[in-house]
Tab-separated table of C-alpha atoms in Angstrom:
chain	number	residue	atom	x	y	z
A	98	UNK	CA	30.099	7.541	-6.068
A	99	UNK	CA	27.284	9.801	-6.325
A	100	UNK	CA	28.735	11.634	-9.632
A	101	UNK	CA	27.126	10.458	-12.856
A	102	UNK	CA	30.683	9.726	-14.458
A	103	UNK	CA	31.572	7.441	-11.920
A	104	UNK	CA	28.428	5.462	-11.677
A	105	UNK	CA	25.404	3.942	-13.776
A	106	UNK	CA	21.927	3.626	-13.207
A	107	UNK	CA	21.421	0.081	-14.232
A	108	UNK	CA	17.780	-1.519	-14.666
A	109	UNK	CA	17.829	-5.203	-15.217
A	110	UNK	CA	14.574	-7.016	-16.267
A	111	UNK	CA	13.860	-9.966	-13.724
A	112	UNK	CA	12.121	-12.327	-13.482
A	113	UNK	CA	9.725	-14.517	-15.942
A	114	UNK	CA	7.159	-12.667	-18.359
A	115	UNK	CA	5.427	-11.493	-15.520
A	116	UNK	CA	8.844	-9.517	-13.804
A	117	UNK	CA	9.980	-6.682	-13.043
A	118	UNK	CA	12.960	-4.237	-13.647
A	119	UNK	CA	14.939	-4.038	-10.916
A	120	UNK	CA	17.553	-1.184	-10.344
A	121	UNK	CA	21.280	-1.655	-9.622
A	122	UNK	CA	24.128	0.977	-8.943
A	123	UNK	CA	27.181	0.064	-11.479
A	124	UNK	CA	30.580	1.570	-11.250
A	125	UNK	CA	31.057	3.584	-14.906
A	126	UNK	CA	33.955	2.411	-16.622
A	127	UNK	CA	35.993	3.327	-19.814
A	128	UNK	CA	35.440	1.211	-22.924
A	129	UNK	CA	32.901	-0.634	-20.713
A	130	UNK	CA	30.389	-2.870	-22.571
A	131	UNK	CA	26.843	-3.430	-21.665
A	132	UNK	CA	28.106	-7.087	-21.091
A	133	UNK	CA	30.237	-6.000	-18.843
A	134	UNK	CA	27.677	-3.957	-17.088
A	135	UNK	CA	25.621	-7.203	-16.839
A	136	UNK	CA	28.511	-9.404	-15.570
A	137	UNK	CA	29.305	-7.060	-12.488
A	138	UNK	CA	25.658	-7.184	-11.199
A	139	UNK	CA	25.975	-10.832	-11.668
A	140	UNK	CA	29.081	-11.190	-10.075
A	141	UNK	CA	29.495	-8.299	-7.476
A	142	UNK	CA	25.997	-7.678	-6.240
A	143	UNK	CA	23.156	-10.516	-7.308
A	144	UNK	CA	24.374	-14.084	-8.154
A	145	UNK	CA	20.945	-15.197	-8.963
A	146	UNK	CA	20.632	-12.820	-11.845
A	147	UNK	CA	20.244	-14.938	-15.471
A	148	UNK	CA	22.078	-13.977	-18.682
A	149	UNK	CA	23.242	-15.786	-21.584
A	150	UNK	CA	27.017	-15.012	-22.982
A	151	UNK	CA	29.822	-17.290	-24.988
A	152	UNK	CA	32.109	-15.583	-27.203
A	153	UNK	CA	32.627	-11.943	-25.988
A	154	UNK	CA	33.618	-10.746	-29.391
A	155	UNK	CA	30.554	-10.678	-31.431
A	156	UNK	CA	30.613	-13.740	-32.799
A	157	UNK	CA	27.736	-16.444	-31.349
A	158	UNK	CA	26.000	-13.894	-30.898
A	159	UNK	CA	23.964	-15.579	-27.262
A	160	UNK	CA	24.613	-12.122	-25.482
A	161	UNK	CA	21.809	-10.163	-27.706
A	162	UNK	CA	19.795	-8.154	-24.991
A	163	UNK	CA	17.491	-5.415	-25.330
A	164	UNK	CA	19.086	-2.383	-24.791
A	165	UNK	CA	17.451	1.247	-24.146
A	166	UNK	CA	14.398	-0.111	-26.063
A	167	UNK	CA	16.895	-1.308	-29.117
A	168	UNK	CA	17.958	-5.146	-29.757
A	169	UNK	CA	21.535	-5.278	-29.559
A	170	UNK	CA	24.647	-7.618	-28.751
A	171	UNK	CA	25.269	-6.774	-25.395
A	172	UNK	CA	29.532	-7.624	-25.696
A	173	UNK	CA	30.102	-5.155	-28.773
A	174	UNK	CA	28.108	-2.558	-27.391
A	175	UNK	CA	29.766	0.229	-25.415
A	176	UNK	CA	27.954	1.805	-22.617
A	177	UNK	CA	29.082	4.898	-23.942
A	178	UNK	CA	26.955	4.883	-27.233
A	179	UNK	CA	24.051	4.102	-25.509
A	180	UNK	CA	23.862	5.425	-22.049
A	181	UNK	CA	21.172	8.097	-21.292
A	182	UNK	CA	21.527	10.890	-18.876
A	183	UNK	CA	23.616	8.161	-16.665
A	184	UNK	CA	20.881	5.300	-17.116
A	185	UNK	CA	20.612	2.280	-18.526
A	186	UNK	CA	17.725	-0.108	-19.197
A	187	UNK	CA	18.450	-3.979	-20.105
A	188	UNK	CA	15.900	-6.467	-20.387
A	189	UNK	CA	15.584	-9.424	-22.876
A	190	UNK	CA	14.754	-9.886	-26.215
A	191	UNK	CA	11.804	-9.428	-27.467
A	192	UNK	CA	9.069	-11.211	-29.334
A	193	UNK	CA	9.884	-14.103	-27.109
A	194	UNK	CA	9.163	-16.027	-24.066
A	195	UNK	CA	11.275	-15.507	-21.303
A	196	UNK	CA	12.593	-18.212	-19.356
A	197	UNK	CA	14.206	-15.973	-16.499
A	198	UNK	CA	15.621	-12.798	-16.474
A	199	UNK	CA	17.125	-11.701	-19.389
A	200	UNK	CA	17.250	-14.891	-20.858
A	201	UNK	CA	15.238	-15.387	-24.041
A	202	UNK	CA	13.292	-18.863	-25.210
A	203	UNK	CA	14.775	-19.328	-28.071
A	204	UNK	CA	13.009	-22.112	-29.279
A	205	UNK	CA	10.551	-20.412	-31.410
A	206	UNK	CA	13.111	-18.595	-33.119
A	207	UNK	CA	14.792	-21.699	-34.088
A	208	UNK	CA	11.391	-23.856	-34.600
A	209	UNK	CA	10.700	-20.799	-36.915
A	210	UNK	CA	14.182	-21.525	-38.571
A	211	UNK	CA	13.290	-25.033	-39.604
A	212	UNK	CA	9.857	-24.257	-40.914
A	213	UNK	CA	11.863	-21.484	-43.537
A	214	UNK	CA	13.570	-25.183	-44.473
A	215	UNK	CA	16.691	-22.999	-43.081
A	216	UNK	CA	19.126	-26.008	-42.959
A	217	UNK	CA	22.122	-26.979	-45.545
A	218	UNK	CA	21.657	-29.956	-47.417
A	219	UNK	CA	24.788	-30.338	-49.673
A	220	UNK	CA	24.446	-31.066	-52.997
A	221	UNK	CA	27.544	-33.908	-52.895
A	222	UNK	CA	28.235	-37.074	-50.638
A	223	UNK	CA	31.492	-38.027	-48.460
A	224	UNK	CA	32.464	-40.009	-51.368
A	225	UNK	CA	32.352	-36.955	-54.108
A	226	UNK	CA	35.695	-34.608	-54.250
A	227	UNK	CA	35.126	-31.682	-51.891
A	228	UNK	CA	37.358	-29.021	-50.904
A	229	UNK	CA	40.471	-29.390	-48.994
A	230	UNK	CA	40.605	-28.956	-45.221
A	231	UNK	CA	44.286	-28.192	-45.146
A	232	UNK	CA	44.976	-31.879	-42.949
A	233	UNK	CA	48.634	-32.213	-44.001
A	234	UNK	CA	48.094	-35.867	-45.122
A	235	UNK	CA	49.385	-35.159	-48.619
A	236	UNK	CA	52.515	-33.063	-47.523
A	237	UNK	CA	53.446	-36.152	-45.112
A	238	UNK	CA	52.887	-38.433	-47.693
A	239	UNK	CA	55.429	-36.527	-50.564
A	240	UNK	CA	58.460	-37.759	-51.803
A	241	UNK	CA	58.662	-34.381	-52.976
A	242	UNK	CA	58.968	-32.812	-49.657
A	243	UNK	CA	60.959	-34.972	-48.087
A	244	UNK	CA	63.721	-34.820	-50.687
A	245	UNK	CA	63.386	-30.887	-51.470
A	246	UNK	CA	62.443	-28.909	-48.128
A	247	UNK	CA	61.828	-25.971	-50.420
A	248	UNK	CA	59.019	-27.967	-52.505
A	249	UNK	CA	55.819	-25.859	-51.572
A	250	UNK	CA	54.303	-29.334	-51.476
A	251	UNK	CA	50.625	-30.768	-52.823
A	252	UNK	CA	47.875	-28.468	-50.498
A	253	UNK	CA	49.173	-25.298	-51.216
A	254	UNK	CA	49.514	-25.979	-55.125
A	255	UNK	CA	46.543	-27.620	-55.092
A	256	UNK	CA	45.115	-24.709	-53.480
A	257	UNK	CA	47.153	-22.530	-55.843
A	258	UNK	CA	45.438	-23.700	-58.979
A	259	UNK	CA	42.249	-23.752	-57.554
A	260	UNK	CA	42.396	-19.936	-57.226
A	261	UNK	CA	43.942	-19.827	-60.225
A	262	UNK	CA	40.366	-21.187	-61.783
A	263	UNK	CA	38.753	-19.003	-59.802
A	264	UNK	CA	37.661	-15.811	-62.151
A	265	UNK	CA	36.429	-13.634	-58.385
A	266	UNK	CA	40.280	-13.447	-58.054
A	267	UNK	CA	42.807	-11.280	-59.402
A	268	UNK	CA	46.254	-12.076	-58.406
A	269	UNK	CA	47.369	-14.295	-61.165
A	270	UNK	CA	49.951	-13.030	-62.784
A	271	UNK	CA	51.812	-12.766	-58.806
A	272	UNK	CA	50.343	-16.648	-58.030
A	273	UNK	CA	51.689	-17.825	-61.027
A	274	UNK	CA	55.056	-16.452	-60.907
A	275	UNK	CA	54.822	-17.796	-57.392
A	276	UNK	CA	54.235	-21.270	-57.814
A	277	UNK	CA	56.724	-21.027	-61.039
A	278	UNK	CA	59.717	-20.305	-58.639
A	279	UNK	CA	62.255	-22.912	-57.357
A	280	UNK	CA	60.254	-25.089	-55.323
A	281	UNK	CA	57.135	-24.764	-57.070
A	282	UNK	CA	54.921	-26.868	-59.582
A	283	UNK	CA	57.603	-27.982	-61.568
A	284	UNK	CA	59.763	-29.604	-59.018
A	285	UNK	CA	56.885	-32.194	-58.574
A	286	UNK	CA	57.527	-35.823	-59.957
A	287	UNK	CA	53.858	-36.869	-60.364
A	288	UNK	CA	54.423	-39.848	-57.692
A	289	UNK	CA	50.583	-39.385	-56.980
A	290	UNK	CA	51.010	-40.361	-52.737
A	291	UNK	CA	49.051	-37.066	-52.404
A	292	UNK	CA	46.083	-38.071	-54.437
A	293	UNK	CA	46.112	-41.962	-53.109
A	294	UNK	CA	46.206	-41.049	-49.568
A	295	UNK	CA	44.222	-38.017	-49.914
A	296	UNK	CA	41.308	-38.583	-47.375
A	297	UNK	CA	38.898	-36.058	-49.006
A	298	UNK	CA	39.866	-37.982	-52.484
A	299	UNK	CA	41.076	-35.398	-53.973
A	300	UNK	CA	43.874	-35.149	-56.548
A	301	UNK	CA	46.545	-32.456	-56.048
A	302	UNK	CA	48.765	-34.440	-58.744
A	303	UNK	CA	46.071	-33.211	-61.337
A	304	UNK	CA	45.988	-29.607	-60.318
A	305	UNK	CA	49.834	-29.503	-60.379
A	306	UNK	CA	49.881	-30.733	-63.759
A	307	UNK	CA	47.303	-27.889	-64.532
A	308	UNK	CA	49.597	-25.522	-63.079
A	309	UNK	CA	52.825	-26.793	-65.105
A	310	UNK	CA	50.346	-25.827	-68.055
A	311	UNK	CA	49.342	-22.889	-67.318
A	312	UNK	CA	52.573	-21.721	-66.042
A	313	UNK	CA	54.903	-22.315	-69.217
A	314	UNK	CA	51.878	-20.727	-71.272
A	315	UNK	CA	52.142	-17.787	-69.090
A	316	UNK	CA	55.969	-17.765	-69.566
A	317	UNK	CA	55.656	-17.626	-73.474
A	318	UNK	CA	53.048	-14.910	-73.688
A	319	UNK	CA	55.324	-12.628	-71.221
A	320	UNK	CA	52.805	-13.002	-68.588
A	321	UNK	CA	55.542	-14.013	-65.991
Protein backbone atom coordinates (compact mmCIF):
# COMPACT_ATOMS: atom_id res chain seq x y z
CA UNK A 1 0.00 0.00 0.00
CA UNK A 2 2.79 2.21 -0.66
CA UNK A 3 0.88 4.11 -3.70
CA UNK A 4 -0.58 7.46 -2.72
CA UNK A 5 -4.14 6.42 -4.15
CA UNK A 6 -4.39 3.62 -2.01
CA UNK A 7 -3.28 5.14 1.20
CA UNK A 8 -3.37 8.45 3.40
CA UNK A 9 -1.01 10.12 5.44
CA UNK A 10 -3.10 10.80 8.44
CA UNK A 11 -1.87 13.20 11.40
CA UNK A 12 -4.11 13.15 14.38
CA UNK A 13 -3.60 15.76 17.19
CA UNK A 14 -3.18 13.87 20.65
CA UNK A 15 -3.15 14.47 23.53
CA UNK A 16 -4.19 17.60 25.92
CA UNK A 17 -3.03 21.29 24.97
CA UNK A 18 0.31 20.30 25.46
CA UNK A 19 0.17 17.09 22.60
CA UNK A 20 1.35 16.14 19.84
CA UNK A 21 0.37 15.06 16.22
CA UNK A 22 0.81 11.74 15.78
CA UNK A 23 0.96 10.02 12.26
CA UNK A 24 -1.22 7.10 11.09
CA UNK A 25 -1.27 5.13 7.69
CA UNK A 26 -5.14 5.10 6.42
CA UNK A 27 -6.38 3.00 3.61
CA UNK A 28 -7.78 5.79 0.79
CA UNK A 29 -11.21 5.19 0.02
CA UNK A 30 -13.88 6.52 -2.48
CA UNK A 31 -16.43 9.02 -1.17
CA UNK A 32 -14.49 8.65 2.12
CA UNK A 33 -15.13 11.38 4.75
CA UNK A 34 -12.65 12.80 7.10
CA UNK A 35 -14.99 11.13 9.76
CA UNK A 36 -14.47 8.20 8.38
CA UNK A 37 -10.78 8.67 8.26
CA UNK A 38 -11.00 9.35 12.04
CA UNK A 39 -13.21 6.31 12.87
CA UNK A 40 -10.72 3.71 11.24
CA UNK A 41 -7.73 4.95 13.36
CA UNK A 42 -10.07 4.68 16.21
CA UNK A 43 -11.29 1.48 15.44
CA UNK A 44 -8.55 -0.45 13.41
CA UNK A 45 -5.31 0.83 14.82
CA UNK A 46 -5.59 3.07 18.31
CA UNK A 47 -8.68 2.55 20.57
CA UNK A 48 -7.56 5.16 22.92
CA UNK A 49 -7.82 7.88 20.36
CA UNK A 50 -10.77 10.68 21.47
CA UNK A 51 -13.31 12.15 19.02
CA UNK A 52 -16.66 13.47 19.31
CA UNK A 53 -19.46 12.31 16.55
CA UNK A 54 -23.57 11.86 16.69
CA UNK A 55 -25.43 12.37 13.64
CA UNK A 56 -23.18 11.55 10.59
CA UNK A 57 -25.17 13.72 8.29
CA UNK A 58 -24.39 17.21 9.18
CA UNK A 59 -26.80 17.86 11.42
CA UNK A 60 -25.52 18.19 15.42
CA UNK A 61 -22.86 19.22 14.17
CA UNK A 62 -20.32 17.46 17.43
CA UNK A 63 -17.92 16.09 14.62
CA UNK A 64 -16.44 19.79 13.73
CA UNK A 65 -12.56 19.17 13.62
CA UNK A 66 -9.90 21.19 12.29
CA UNK A 67 -9.04 20.15 9.09
CA UNK A 68 -5.77 21.10 6.93
CA UNK A 69 -5.66 24.31 9.05
CA UNK A 70 -9.62 24.99 8.16
CA UNK A 71 -12.64 24.37 10.77
CA UNK A 72 -14.84 21.99 9.26
CA UNK A 73 -17.54 19.15 9.99
CA UNK A 74 -15.54 16.26 9.78
CA UNK A 75 -18.84 13.76 8.44
CA UNK A 76 -19.73 16.09 5.33
CA UNK A 77 -16.34 16.57 4.39
CA UNK A 78 -14.80 14.34 1.72
CA UNK A 79 -11.22 13.48 1.90
CA UNK A 80 -11.12 14.19 -1.58
CA UNK A 81 -11.70 18.06 -1.36
CA UNK A 82 -9.27 18.42 1.08
CA UNK A 83 -6.46 16.01 0.88
CA UNK A 84 -2.95 17.41 0.05
CA UNK A 85 -0.33 15.65 -1.91
CA UNK A 86 -1.76 12.31 -0.04
CA UNK A 87 -1.77 14.01 3.57
CA UNK A 88 -3.96 14.91 5.92
CA UNK A 89 -3.76 16.92 9.14
CA UNK A 90 -6.73 16.71 11.87
CA UNK A 91 -6.56 18.21 15.11
CA UNK A 92 -9.32 19.98 17.18
CA UNK A 93 -10.98 23.03 17.16
CA UNK A 94 -9.61 25.88 17.85
CA UNK A 95 -9.89 28.80 20.20
CA UNK A 96 -10.59 26.22 22.81
CA UNK A 97 -9.34 24.07 25.51
CA UNK A 98 -8.80 20.68 24.75
CA UNK A 99 -9.89 18.03 26.90
CA UNK A 100 -8.09 15.09 24.93
CA UNK A 101 -7.34 14.57 21.57
CA UNK A 102 -9.43 16.04 19.23
CA UNK A 103 -12.00 16.72 21.53
CA UNK A 104 -12.84 20.37 22.13
CA UNK A 105 -14.07 22.06 25.72
CA UNK A 106 -16.91 23.31 24.73
CA UNK A 107 -17.93 25.01 27.63
CA UNK A 108 -16.74 28.39 26.83
CA UNK A 109 -18.42 28.35 23.67
CA UNK A 110 -21.64 27.69 25.29
CA UNK A 111 -20.90 29.93 28.59
CA UNK A 112 -20.24 32.52 25.76
CA UNK A 113 -23.78 31.57 24.35
CA UNK A 114 -25.61 32.50 27.50
CA UNK A 115 -23.81 35.73 28.13
CA UNK A 116 -25.18 36.86 24.21
CA UNK A 117 -28.70 36.09 26.33
CA UNK A 118 -28.74 33.34 23.34
CA UNK A 119 -31.75 31.37 24.79
CA UNK A 120 -35.64 31.41 23.59
CA UNK A 121 -37.97 32.79 25.89
CA UNK A 122 -41.45 32.56 24.21
CA UNK A 123 -43.55 35.27 24.18
CA UNK A 124 -46.90 32.93 25.17
CA UNK A 125 -47.64 30.37 28.09
CA UNK A 126 -48.92 26.55 27.90
CA UNK A 127 -52.24 27.96 28.42
CA UNK A 128 -52.20 30.53 25.22
CA UNK A 129 -53.19 28.85 21.63
CA UNK A 130 -49.96 27.73 19.97
CA UNK A 131 -49.43 25.90 16.90
CA UNK A 132 -50.47 22.45 16.22
CA UNK A 133 -48.13 19.49 16.69
CA UNK A 134 -50.02 17.25 14.34
CA UNK A 135 -51.07 14.67 17.68
CA UNK A 136 -54.16 13.19 16.00
CA UNK A 137 -56.34 13.95 19.09
CA UNK A 138 -58.83 15.95 17.04
CA UNK A 139 -59.09 13.42 14.06
CA UNK A 140 -59.86 10.59 16.83
CA UNK A 141 -62.18 12.67 18.41
CA UNK A 142 -64.48 13.56 14.91
CA UNK A 143 -67.74 12.50 14.24
CA UNK A 144 -66.82 13.69 10.99
CA UNK A 145 -64.28 11.11 10.31
CA UNK A 146 -65.73 8.40 11.59
CA UNK A 147 -68.91 8.73 9.54
CA UNK A 148 -67.14 10.02 6.17
CA UNK A 149 -63.58 8.25 5.73
CA UNK A 150 -63.03 10.76 2.97
CA UNK A 151 -63.49 13.88 5.48
CA UNK A 152 -59.85 15.39 5.41
CA UNK A 153 -60.61 15.83 9.10
CA UNK A 154 -59.81 18.98 11.71
CA UNK A 155 -55.54 19.15 11.61
CA UNK A 156 -55.16 19.29 8.13
CA UNK A 157 -58.00 22.03 7.61
CA UNK A 158 -56.94 23.65 10.40
CA UNK A 159 -53.61 23.63 8.99
CA UNK A 160 -55.16 24.47 5.61
CA UNK A 161 -56.50 27.82 6.65
CA UNK A 162 -53.69 28.68 8.53
CA UNK A 163 -51.63 28.80 5.30
CA UNK A 164 -54.30 30.18 3.76
CA UNK A 165 -53.65 33.44 6.22
CA UNK A 166 -50.36 33.16 5.59
CA UNK A 167 -49.40 36.05 2.82
CA UNK A 168 -45.31 34.15 2.46
CA UNK A 169 -47.46 31.53 0.57
CA UNK A 170 -48.73 31.28 -2.78
CA UNK A 171 -50.73 28.28 -3.47
CA UNK A 172 -54.18 29.46 -2.77
CA UNK A 173 -56.10 29.27 -5.45
CA UNK A 174 -54.82 25.07 -5.59
CA UNK A 175 -55.43 24.90 -1.41
CA UNK A 176 -58.63 26.26 -1.76
CA UNK A 177 -59.98 24.25 -4.48
CA UNK A 178 -58.48 21.50 -2.38
CA UNK A 179 -60.13 21.77 0.75
CA UNK A 180 -63.46 22.76 -1.40
CA UNK A 181 -63.58 19.14 -2.84
CA UNK A 182 -65.77 16.26 -1.50
CA UNK A 183 -64.44 15.65 1.78
CA UNK A 184 -63.32 18.98 2.54
CA UNK A 185 -64.46 22.04 4.76
CA UNK A 186 -67.88 21.79 3.98
CA UNK A 187 -68.59 18.28 4.96
CA UNK A 188 -67.84 19.40 8.61
CA UNK A 189 -70.91 19.64 11.07
CA UNK A 190 -69.37 22.10 13.57
CA UNK A 191 -69.70 19.31 16.49
CA UNK A 192 -66.62 21.19 18.06
CA UNK A 193 -64.92 17.51 19.71
CA UNK A 194 -61.80 18.86 17.91
CA UNK A 195 -61.63 22.16 19.66
CA UNK A 196 -62.87 20.64 23.28
CA UNK A 197 -60.40 17.94 23.31
CA UNK A 198 -57.79 19.80 21.58
CA UNK A 199 -54.76 19.56 24.03
CA UNK A 200 -52.90 22.63 22.62
CA UNK A 201 -56.52 24.50 22.97
CA UNK A 202 -56.83 25.22 19.85
CA UNK A 203 -59.97 25.52 17.70
CA UNK A 204 -59.98 23.80 14.28
CA UNK A 205 -63.97 24.28 14.28
CA UNK A 206 -63.15 28.11 13.88
CA UNK A 207 -60.66 27.81 11.10
CA UNK A 208 -63.07 25.49 9.19
CA UNK A 209 -65.69 27.93 9.40
CA UNK A 210 -63.06 30.47 8.01
CA UNK A 211 -62.45 28.21 5.27
CA UNK A 212 -66.32 27.63 4.35
CA UNK A 213 -65.98 31.58 3.98
CA UNK A 214 -63.41 31.98 2.13
CA UNK A 215 -64.11 29.13 -0.07
CA UNK A 216 -67.73 30.08 -1.42
CA UNK A 217 -66.20 33.74 -1.85
CA UNK A 218 -63.59 32.24 -3.95
CA UNK A 219 -66.28 30.25 -5.87
CA UNK A 220 -68.28 33.49 -6.78
CA UNK A 221 -65.37 35.60 -7.92
CA UNK A 222 -64.20 32.55 -10.33
CA UNK A 223 -61.27 32.02 -8.20
CA UNK A 224 -62.00 28.19 -8.00
Amino acid sequence: MSDTRSELTVSLWRGAQQGRYQTYKVPWRENQTVLDVVTFVQRHLDPTLSYRFACRVGMCGSCAMTVNGRPRWTCRTHVSSVVKDGRLEIGPLENLPIIKDLAADMRLFFDKWQRAKGAFVPSRTRNDEIECINCGICYAACDTVRWNSDYLGPAALNRAWTLVNDVRDDANAERLQAVAAAGGCHACHSHQSCQELCPQRLNPTASIAGLKRRTMWAYLKGEI
